[in-house]
Amino acid sequence: MSAPSVILETIDVTQRFGGLVANSNVSIKVGRGEILGLIGPNGAGKSTLFNAIAGARIPTSGRILFDGHDITALTAPDRCRLGIARTFQVPRSFDSMSVVENVMVGSFVRASNAREARQLALETLHFVGLGARVEDPAIQLTPPEKRRLEMARALATAPKLLLLDEVMTGLTPSEARLGVELIRKVRESGVTVVMVEHVMEIVMPLVDRAIVLHLGALLAEGKPTEIVRNDAVISAYLGDRHRAA
Amino acid sequence: MTQETQIPAQDLPHDAALTHFAKSRRNQLIRAAVIFAGIALVPLAVRDTYLQNVMILTLLYAAVSQCWNILGGYCGQISLGHALYFGIGAYATSVLYVNYAVLPWFGMALGGVLSAAVALLVGKLTFRLKGHYFAIATIVIAEIGLLLVHNWDYVGGALGIQWPITGDSWATLQFARNKLPYFYFALVFLIVTWLITFKIEDSSWGYGWRAVKDNPEAAESLGIEVFRSKMAAAALSAFFTAVGGGFYAAFVAYIDPESVMSFRFSLLFALPAVLGGIGTLWGATLGAALLIPLTEITRSYLGGSGSGIDLIIYGGLIMLVSLMKPEGLLSLFQFRKGRPA
């Protein structure tokens, strides 16, 4: 028996902040094992949708289904235990702790004792390429290393779905290349990846499918090659003037 | 992040890292055993009753500050109302012993349970508050407690409770002349709180609490129930703070509201940990070893507790520490932190 092919589904998710509608009736499906890009210009509602999926904010209306559960009203810790892990747009490392201790916080979700948690954390840190820095204080890491640390922390919870919030922002091209390799490796290990990104050049070669949001609503979805040729997407990103160009 | 690690995870020598960590934990225990054994020998050399009193108070404050550190240092919730829990312990133990002849040992345990329950109630009201607002709320609640006890005749009101004079006995924790039993009780109490902190440091609770302190949102995303974590830390901290209060009542054999529940005590429980190194294993003990003798000596030379000169002195000390060494004095001793390049 094979698992259902849709791991995450949002149904008519709407988020209002007072008079502002940040997401309006957004319905998306994420397939098990795919890398999905959630893209759109600034203010398109990517982060709002991301936060609704991660559990940081419960949407005004609509439902979110994950792996056979209705998670619309679940708290972030409950979602974590069901198998959703996330990173933050601005890395939020635990700065009073060492690198390995940061990751142990995540691995305690499935470890029964501290030794096991440490072992899992060390394995995860080697997986993301931070094996040489395990004992360093987290505060000493460089920004790209902090992003890796967040990935490690999230992966240590053994998620089924990993939500990445602009992990590529601010990286040099060579750092971004390493990041892309890492995300591919994560997917190969069986984790579904949803990434919010607005750097198109990085996302497009990496993702299997992209969903474009514009002004809080779904604008387009499809393979990257289709998306980059989609007229609506081009005008949303560049304005109508550039459509002909 | 300049080169990619391509070695599969399972081939890496994690066992070495785990063994290394276990060894460093063992070394910490050995070091603690040596330090505590050293402290245990001190009263054999120092016979003076006044100095022994100062040492007993130092150990007691070190232990209670260690309890405060669980909530304030590890979980990051700066309580300035721990005098409430100390007072609950002192009053529960005194009332049970004086009115119902319940031995202080049981009184301390019951006081601890009561105090933990009150801490949960206080937590329910205050843990939604952040930072300074939380600290202010704890001050206010402790002051309310002080006022209630002041006006509550059943527990002696403003007059307090006098323990009856009895013969020396471990059962009632009453020793008229000999200070050594109190010294060793306080030392064992400190060792117990130290061991609890030591155990917590490398446990899911300890890592969870520190995550809550550093970044609650990130902690939640990793499966930690932030509110419940704070409640657990508060209950544990309040339980042992009350045990300290019960012991203090037995030690001085007379309590009144001002002598166990005034704001001064809340400060004296927080300051040693802050001075020595907040959220560290030895911070509270080191801080108390400096602060309490200083307090007691200035008080005896400069007059009673009313003058508040001692408070001025450690206000100054805290300012000095936060300007020069915000991590606390303990960071002066941490040579290992500078790792080889």
Coordinates of C-alpha atoms in Angstrom, one line a residue, chain A residues 11-243:
Chain A
I11 CA -8.2 24.6 1.3
D12 CA -9.4 28.2 0.8
V13 CA -7.0 29.6 3.4
T14 CA -7.8 33.3 4.1
Q15 CA -5.9 35.5 6.4
R16 CA -7.1 39.0 7.2
F17 CA -5.2 41.6 9.3
G18 CA -7.9 44.2 9.9
G19 CA -8.8 45.5 6.5
L20 CA -5.9 43.9 4.8
V21 CA -6.4 40.6 3.1
A22 CA -2.9 38.9 3.2
N23 CA -4.2 35.6 1.8
S24 CA -7.5 35.1 0.0
N25 CA -8.8 31.6 -0.6
V26 CA -5.5 30.1 -1.3
S27 CA -5.8 26.4 -2.1
I28 CA -2.6 24.5 -2.8
K29 CA -1.5 20.8 -2.8
V30 CA 2.0 19.6 -2.0
G31 CA 3.0 16.1 -3.3
R32 CA 4.9 13.7 -1.1
G33 CA 8.7 13.9 -1.8
E34 CA 8.6 17.0 -4.0
I35 CA 10.4 20.3 -3.7
L36 CA 7.8 23.1 -4.0
G37 CA 8.7 26.7 -4.5
L38 CA 6.4 29.3 -3.1
I39 CA 7.3 32.5 -4.9
G40 CA 5.9 35.9 -5.6
P41 CA 6.9 39.5 -5.4
N42 CA 7.2 41.3 -2.0
G43 CA 3.9 41.5 -0.2
A44 CA 2.4 38.6 -2.2
G45 CA 1.4 36.7 1.0
K46 CA 4.1 34.0 0.8
S47 CA 5.2 34.4 4.4
T48 CA 1.6 34.6 5.6
L49 CA 0.8 31.3 4.0
F50 CA 4.0 29.9 5.3
N51 CA 3.2 30.9 8.8
A52 CA -0.3 29.4 8.5
I53 CA 1.2 26.1 7.5
A54 CA 3.9 26.2 10.2
G55 CA 1.4 27.0 12.9
A56 CA 2.7 30.5 13.8
R57 CA -0.7 32.0 13.1
I58 CA -4.1 30.4 12.7
P59 CA -5.8 31.5 9.5
T60 CA -9.0 33.6 9.6
S61 CA -10.8 30.9 7.6
G62 CA -10.0 27.9 5.5
R63 CA -8.5 24.5 6.4
I64 CA -5.0 22.9 6.3
L65 CA -4.6 19.2 6.0
F66 CA -1.3 17.4 6.6
D67 CA -0.6 13.7 6.2
G68 CA -4.2 12.7 7.0
H69 CA -4.7 15.2 9.9
D70 CA -6.7 18.5 10.0
I71 CA -4.0 20.7 11.5
T72 CA -5.7 24.1 11.0
A73 CA -6.0 24.8 14.7
L74 CA -3.0 22.9 16.0
T75 CA -0.2 24.7 17.8
A76 CA 3.3 24.8 16.4
P77 CA 4.6 22.2 18.9
D78 CA 1.8 19.8 17.9
R79 CA 2.6 20.3 14.2
C80 CA 6.3 19.6 14.9
R81 CA 5.4 16.3 16.5
L82 CA 3.2 15.4 13.5
G83 CA 6.3 16.0 11.3
I84 CA 6.4 19.6 10.2
A85 CA 9.6 21.5 10.7
R86 CA 10.6 25.0 9.7
T87 CA 13.4 27.5 9.5
F88 CA 13.0 31.3 10.0
Q89 CA 13.6 34.1 7.6
V90 CA 15.9 35.7 10.1
P91 CA 17.8 32.9 11.7
R92 CA 16.8 32.3 15.3
S93 CA 19.6 30.3 16.8
F94 CA 19.7 29.6 20.6
D95 CA 22.7 31.9 21.2
S96 CA 23.5 30.8 24.8
M97 CA 24.0 27.3 23.6
S98 CA 26.6 25.4 21.6
V99 CA 25.9 24.3 18.0
V100 CA 25.2 20.7 19.0
E101 CA 23.0 21.7 21.9
N102 CA 20.9 23.8 19.5
V103 CA 20.3 20.7 17.4
M104 CA 19.6 18.6 20.5
V105 CA 16.6 20.7 21.3
G106 CA 15.2 19.4 18.0
S107 CA 16.3 15.8 18.3
F108 CA 14.7 15.5 21.8
V109 CA 11.4 15.3 19.9
R110 CA 12.3 11.7 19.1
A111 CA 15.1 10.8 21.5
S112 CA 14.4 9.1 24.8
N113 CA 17.5 10.3 26.5
A114 CA 20.2 12.9 26.3
R115 CA 22.9 10.6 24.9
E116 CA 20.6 9.5 22.1
A117 CA 19.6 13.2 21.4
R118 CA 23.3 14.1 21.2
Q119 CA 24.0 11.3 18.9
L120 CA 21.1 12.2 16.6
A121 CA 22.2 15.9 16.7
L122 CA 25.8 15.0 15.7
E123 CA 24.6 12.9 12.8
T124 CA 22.4 15.7 11.6
L125 CA 25.2 18.3 11.9
H126 CA 27.5 16.1 9.8
F127 CA 24.7 15.7 7.3
V128 CA 24.3 19.5 6.8
G129 CA 28.1 20.1 6.8
L130 CA 28.6 21.6 10.2
G131 CA 30.5 18.6 11.6
A132 CA 33.5 20.7 12.4
R133 CA 31.7 23.3 14.5
V134 CA 29.6 21.1 16.9
E135 CA 31.2 22.4 20.1
D136 CA 31.3 26.1 19.1
P137 CA 28.9 28.6 20.7
A138 CA 26.1 29.1 18.2
I139 CA 26.6 32.9 18.4
Q140 CA 30.0 32.5 16.7
L141 CA 28.6 31.1 13.5
T142 CA 28.6 33.1 10.3
P143 CA 25.2 33.9 8.8
P144 CA 25.3 31.1 6.2
E145 CA 26.3 28.7 8.9
K146 CA 23.4 29.8 11.1
R147 CA 21.1 28.9 8.2
R148 CA 22.6 25.5 8.1
L149 CA 22.2 25.2 11.9
E150 CA 18.5 26.0 11.5
M151 CA 18.2 23.3 8.8
A152 CA 20.0 20.9 11.1
R153 CA 17.8 21.8 14.1
A154 CA 14.6 21.3 11.9
L155 CA 15.9 18.1 10.4
A156 CA 16.8 16.7 13.8
T157 CA 13.1 16.5 14.5
A158 CA 12.8 13.9 11.7
P159 CA 10.2 15.9 9.8
K160 CA 8.1 14.6 6.8
L161 CA 7.8 18.2 5.6
L162 CA 10.5 20.8 5.8
L163 CA 9.4 24.5 5.4
L164 CA 12.3 26.8 4.4
D165 CA 11.7 30.5 4.7
E166 CA 14.1 32.4 2.4
V167 CA 17.1 30.3 3.2
M168 CA 19.0 31.5 0.2
T169 CA 18.6 35.2 0.9
G170 CA 21.9 37.0 1.4
L171 CA 24.1 34.1 0.4
T172 CA 26.9 34.5 -2.1
P173 CA 26.5 32.5 -5.4
S174 CA 28.9 29.8 -4.2
E175 CA 27.2 29.5 -0.8
A176 CA 23.8 29.3 -2.5
R177 CA 25.1 26.5 -4.7
L178 CA 26.1 24.5 -1.6
G179 CA 22.6 25.3 -0.2
V180 CA 21.0 23.9 -3.3
E181 CA 23.0 20.7 -3.0
L182 CA 22.0 20.4 0.7
I183 CA 18.3 20.8 -0.1
R184 CA 18.5 18.2 -2.9
K185 CA 20.2 15.9 -0.3
V186 CA 17.4 16.5 2.1
R187 CA 14.8 15.6 -0.5
E188 CA 16.7 12.4 -1.4
S189 CA 16.5 11.4 2.3
G190 CA 12.7 11.4 1.8
V191 CA 11.7 14.8 3.2
T192 CA 9.2 16.9 1.3
V193 CA 10.4 20.5 1.0
V194 CA 8.4 23.7 0.6
M195 CA 10.5 26.8 0.2
V196 CA 9.5 30.4 0.2
E197 CA 11.9 32.3 -2.0
H198 CA 12.0 35.4 -4.1
V199 CA 15.4 34.9 -5.7
M200 CA 14.1 33.3 -8.9
E201 CA 17.5 32.3 -10.4
I202 CA 18.1 30.0 -7.4
V203 CA 14.6 28.5 -6.9
M204 CA 13.8 27.7 -10.5
P205 CA 16.5 25.1 -11.2
L206 CA 15.9 23.5 -7.8
V207 CA 12.2 23.1 -7.5
D208 CA 10.0 20.5 -9.1
R209 CA 7.0 22.8 -9.1
A210 CA 6.4 26.4 -8.2
I211 CA 3.3 28.2 -6.9
V212 CA 3.1 31.9 -7.5
L213 CA 1.2 34.2 -5.2
H214 CA 0.3 37.7 -6.1
L215 CA -1.6 40.2 -3.9
G216 CA -2.6 37.4 -1.5
A217 CA -4.1 35.1 -4.1
L218 CA -2.9 32.2 -6.2
L219 CA -1.6 33.5 -9.5
A220 CA -0.1 30.5 -11.2
E221 CA 1.3 27.1 -10.6
G222 CA 3.3 24.6 -12.6
K223 CA 6.7 23.5 -13.6
P224 CA 9.5 26.1 -13.4
T225 CA 9.8 26.2 -17.2
E226 CA 6.1 27.0 -17.5
I227 CA 6.1 29.6 -14.8
V228 CA 8.9 31.6 -16.3
R229 CA 7.0 31.9 -19.5
N230 CA 3.6 32.7 -17.9
D231 CA 2.4 36.1 -18.9
A232 CA 0.6 36.8 -15.6
V233 CA 3.7 36.0 -13.6
I234 CA 5.9 38.1 -15.8
S235 CA 3.6 41.1 -15.5
A236 CA 3.3 40.6 -11.7
Y237 CA 7.0 40.6 -11.2
L238 CA 8.1 43.1 -13.8
G239 CA 5.0 45.2 -14.5
D240 CA 3.0 45.3 -17.8
R241 CA 5.5 47.4 -19.6
H242 CA 8.0 44.5 -19.8
R243 CA 5.6 41.9 -21.1

